[in-house]
Structures are given as structure tokens and as C-alpha cells.
PDB file of C-alpha atoms in Angstrom:
ATOM      1  CA  UNK A 552      -6.125 101.211 -81.260  1.00 42.00           C
ATOM      2  CA  UNK A 553      -2.667 100.946 -80.158  1.00 47.00           C
ATOM      3  CA  UNK A 554      -0.776 104.219 -79.928  1.00 45.00           C
ATOM      4  CA  UNK A 555       1.597 104.736 -82.822  1.00 45.00           C
ATOM      5  CA  UNK A 556       5.041 104.625 -81.285  1.00 42.00           C
ATOM      6  CA  UNK A 557       8.399 103.815 -82.396  1.00 50.00           C
ATOM      7  CA  UNK A 558      10.018 100.331 -81.125  1.00 54.00           C
ATOM      8  CA  UNK A 559      12.938 102.255 -79.348  1.00 70.00           C
ATOM      9  CA  UNK A 560      10.403 103.076 -76.364  1.00 90.00           C
ATOM     10  CA  UNK A 561      10.031  99.802 -74.835  1.00 97.00           C
ATOM     11  CA  UNK A 562      10.756  99.757 -71.035  1.00 97.00           C
ATOM     12  CA  UNK A 563      10.747  96.720 -69.111  1.00 97.00           C
ATOM     13  CA  UNK A 564       8.183  97.048 -66.413  1.00 97.00           C
ATOM     14  CA  UNK A 565       8.743  93.673 -64.445  1.00 97.00           C
ATOM     15  CA  UNK A 566       9.280  89.860 -64.566  1.00 98.00           C
ATOM     16  CA  UNK A 567       6.026  87.667 -65.745  1.00 98.00           C
ATOM     17  CA  UNK A 568       5.827  85.924 -62.581  1.00 96.00           C
ATOM     18  CA  UNK A 569       5.518  89.193 -60.567  1.00 97.00           C
ATOM     19  CA  UNK A 570       1.889  89.433 -61.833  1.00 98.00           C
ATOM     20  CA  UNK A 571      -0.155  86.959 -60.479  1.00 97.00           C
ATOM     21  CA  UNK A 572      -1.927  85.535 -63.761  1.00 97.00           C
ATOM     22  CA  UNK A 573      -5.261  87.030 -64.563  1.00 98.00           C
ATOM     23  CA  UNK A 574      -4.606  90.379 -62.406  1.00 98.00           C
ATOM     24  CA  UNK A 575      -3.046  93.599 -63.352  1.00 98.00           C
ATOM     25  CA  UNK A 576      -0.249  95.917 -61.863  1.00 98.00           C
ATOM     26  CA  UNK A 577       0.501  99.700 -62.167  1.00 98.00           C
ATOM     27  CA  UNK A 578       3.583 101.156 -63.922  1.00 97.00           C
ATOM     28  CA  UNK A 579       4.861 104.539 -64.349  1.00 96.00           C
ATOM     29  CA  UNK A 580       6.026 105.008 -67.833  1.00 95.00           C
ATOM     30  CA  UNK A 581       6.892 108.576 -69.047  1.00 91.00           C
ATOM     31  CA  UNK A 582       5.135 110.127 -66.464  1.00 93.00           C
ATOM     32  CA  UNK A 583       2.029 107.984 -67.312  1.00 95.00           C
ATOM     33  CA  UNK A 584       0.074 105.338 -64.956  1.00 97.00           C
ATOM     34  CA  UNK A 585      -0.093 102.563 -67.207  1.00 98.00           C
ATOM     35  CA  UNK A 586      -2.085  99.214 -65.852  1.00 98.00           C
ATOM     36  CA  UNK A 587      -0.486  95.762 -67.234  1.00 98.00           C
ATOM     37  CA  UNK A 588      -2.075  92.675 -67.300  1.00 98.00           C
ATOM     38  CA  UNK A 589      -1.046  89.214 -67.113  1.00 98.00           C
ATOM     39  CA  UNK A 590      -3.877  87.092 -69.096  1.00 98.00           C
ATOM     40  CA  UNK A 591      -3.493  83.426 -68.814  1.00 95.00           C
ATOM     41  CA  UNK A 592      -5.983  81.297 -70.621  1.00 88.00           C
ATOM     42  CA  UNK A 593      -5.555  79.098 -73.514  1.00 84.00           C
ATOM     43  CA  UNK A 594      -2.435  81.214 -73.747  1.00 90.00           C
ATOM     44  CA  UNK A 595      -0.346  83.567 -72.048  1.00 93.00           C
ATOM     45  CA  UNK A 596      -0.892  87.229 -73.119  1.00 97.00           C
ATOM     46  CA  UNK A 597       0.060  90.608 -71.693  1.00 98.00           C
ATOM     47  CA  UNK A 598      -1.588  93.950 -72.307  1.00 98.00           C
ATOM     48  CA  UNK A 599      -1.283  97.327 -71.154  1.00 98.00           C
ATOM     49  CA  UNK A 600      -3.552 100.339 -70.988  1.00 98.00           C
ATOM     50  CA  UNK A 601      -4.289 103.745 -69.202  1.00 98.00           C
ATOM     51  CA  UNK A 602      -4.713 103.003 -65.740  1.00 98.00           C
ATOM     52  CA  UNK A 603      -6.914 106.056 -64.959  1.00 98.00           C
ATOM     53  CA  UNK A 604     -10.926 105.402 -64.962  1.00 97.00           C
ATOM     54  CA  UNK A 605     -12.076 108.071 -67.050  1.00 97.00           C
ATOM     55  CA  UNK A 606     -15.630 107.802 -65.215  1.00 93.00           C
ATOM     56  CA  UNK A 607     -14.050 108.493 -61.631  1.00 95.00           C
ATOM     57  CA  UNK A 608     -10.850 110.262 -62.632  1.00 96.00           C
ATOM     58  CA  UNK A 609      -9.117 107.568 -59.772  1.00 97.00           C
ATOM     59  CA  UNK A 610      -5.949 105.459 -61.239  1.00 98.00           C
ATOM     60  CA  UNK A 611      -7.672 102.010 -60.287  1.00 98.00           C
ATOM     61  CA  UNK A 612      -8.113 100.035 -63.391  1.00 98.00           C
ATOM     62  CA  UNK A 613      -5.085  98.031 -62.682  1.00 98.00           C
ATOM     63  CA  UNK A 614      -6.808  96.748 -59.609  1.00 98.00           C
ATOM     64  CA  UNK A 615     -10.210  95.862 -61.769  1.00 98.00           C
ATOM     65  CA  UNK A 616     -11.359  92.357 -62.278  1.00 97.00           C
ATOM     66  CA  UNK A 617      -9.815  90.489 -65.492  1.00 98.00           C
ATOM     67  CA  UNK A 618     -12.507  88.593 -67.737  1.00 96.00           C
ATOM     68  CA  UNK A 619     -14.235  88.226 -71.004  1.00 95.00           C
ATOM     69  CA  UNK A 620     -17.211  89.711 -72.567  1.00 95.00           C
ATOM     70  CA  UNK A 621     -17.796  87.345 -75.455  1.00 94.00           C
ATOM     71  CA  UNK A 622     -14.656  87.402 -77.430  1.00 94.00           C
ATOM     72  CA  UNK A 623     -12.988  90.423 -75.931  1.00 97.00           C
ATOM     73  CA  UNK A 624     -10.923  90.262 -72.869  1.00 97.00           C
ATOM     74  CA  UNK A 625     -11.484  92.718 -70.617  1.00 98.00           C
ATOM     75  CA  UNK A 626     -11.167  94.734 -67.320  1.00 98.00           C
ATOM     76  CA  UNK A 627     -14.177  95.837 -65.050  1.00 98.00           C
ATOM     77  CA  UNK A 628     -13.360  98.920 -63.248  1.00 97.00           C
ATOM     78  CA  UNK A 629     -13.570  98.597 -59.270  1.00 97.00           C
ATOM     79  CA  UNK A 630     -15.254 102.069 -59.282  1.00 96.00           C
ATOM     80  CA  UNK A 631     -18.514 101.892 -61.446  1.00 95.00           C
ATOM     81  CA  UNK A 632     -17.985  98.391 -63.097  1.00 95.00           C
ATOM     82  CA  UNK A 633     -17.447  99.639 -66.733  1.00 97.00           C
ATOM     83  CA  UNK A 634     -15.899  97.100 -68.980  1.00 98.00           C
ATOM     84  CA  UNK A 635     -12.407  98.380 -70.891  1.00 98.00           C
ATOM     85  CA  UNK A 636     -11.301  95.803 -73.634  1.00 98.00           C
ATOM     86  CA  UNK A 637      -7.592  95.031 -72.702  1.00 98.00           C
ATOM     87  CA  UNK A 638      -6.551  95.196 -76.437  1.00 98.00           C
ATOM     88  CA  UNK A 639      -7.980  98.281 -77.534  1.00 98.00           C
ATOM     89  CA  UNK A 640      -8.895 100.345 -74.492  1.00 98.00           C
ATOM     90  CA  UNK A 641     -12.262 100.507 -75.572  1.00 98.00           C
ATOM     91  CA  UNK A 642     -15.063 101.416 -72.384  1.00 98.00           C
ATOM     92  CA  UNK A 643     -17.847  98.921 -73.813  1.00 97.00           C
ATOM     93  CA  UNK A 644     -20.287 100.597 -72.158  1.00 97.00           C
ATOM     94  CA  UNK A 645     -19.580 104.193 -73.255  1.00 96.00           C
ATOM     95  CA  UNK A 646     -16.887 104.395 -76.047  1.00 97.00           C
ATOM     96  CA  UNK A 647     -16.352 108.066 -75.487  1.00 97.00           C
ATOM     97  CA  UNK A 648     -14.888 107.300 -71.852  1.00 97.00           C
ATOM     98  CA  UNK A 649     -12.274 104.871 -73.565  1.00 98.00           C
ATOM     99  CA  UNK A 650      -8.594 104.597 -72.279  1.00 98.00           C
ATOM    100  CA  UNK A 651      -5.067 104.509 -74.370  1.00 98.00           C
ATOM    101  CA  UNK A 652      -3.683 101.109 -75.129  1.00 98.00           C
ATOM    102  CA  UNK A 653      -0.159 100.126 -75.213  1.00 98.00           C
ATOM    103  CA  UNK A 654       1.371  97.584 -76.947  1.00 98.00           C
ATOM    104  CA  UNK A 655       3.128  95.015 -74.755  1.00 98.00           C
ATOM    105  CA  UNK A 656       5.304  91.708 -75.020  1.00 98.00           C
ATOM    106  CA  UNK A 657       7.148  89.085 -73.072  1.00 97.00           C
ATOM    107  CA  UNK A 658      10.670  88.803 -73.672  1.00 97.00           C
ATOM    108  CA  UNK A 659      13.266  86.456 -71.687  1.00 96.00           C
ATOM    109  CA  UNK A 660      10.810  86.564 -68.806  1.00 97.00           C
ATOM    110  CA  UNK A 661      10.272  90.225 -68.962  1.00 98.00           C
ATOM    111  CA  UNK A 662       7.097  92.204 -69.396  1.00 98.00           C
ATOM    112  CA  UNK A 663       7.849  95.091 -71.964  1.00 98.00           C
ATOM    113  CA  UNK A 664       5.497  98.053 -72.524  1.00 98.00           C
ATOM    114  CA  UNK A 665       5.721 100.707 -75.219  1.00 96.00           C
ATOM    115  CA  UNK A 666       4.706 103.925 -74.228  1.00 79.00           C
TER     116      UNK A 666
END
């Protein structure tokens, strides 16, 4: 579930065209690493979740493979291959190892994350 954060905490991370479609980048927001993803399928969307893989403790989720499992858009961790829902941050294989999710949007060609 998205963190309940005031709208004044939106930060411009980068231009949308700086993120290759269906990949992610890492951004440092308020001292936390956030994985920001540009997903382009039937529509163009952006997502943001915590970058630290809770199973390995390594900051690598932004480097994972983006895809889908059923109706869910996910990233597979490059370490142990667990799948994280890009909307909720839920780890599909082990929900107790879920990561935070953040609101993300595109405005004027820039990616904004609320963290």
C-alpha cells in the first residue's frame, strides 16, 4: 500500500525519456534508495518502490527484470528472483519481505516521486 505522504513531498527524479522503457533507475530521496520504473505496454506508466531487496539486503531492485504475472506488473529481483508488485511493493513469493511503494507520476515530461 502507498505510504500516506503529503502532496508537498513530490520530488522530480529525472526526465521520463532518461529511463529506457520497461527498466528502472535508482534515485536517492530523503536518504532512501527508491527504484523508479518506466513501464510501457498498452499505456505508459511509472512506478516507485524501495530499492533494497529484503531477501539479500542489497540495493538492486532497480536493476531487476520488469514483466507481468497475471494481472500484476512486477520486477524480478536480480539476486534471488523474487517478484515484487510495482504498485504495492508486495513480494509475491514471501509477502513478509515486501518493500515500500511510493506514488509516482509524469508531469511535463519529468518523473515525480512522492517520498
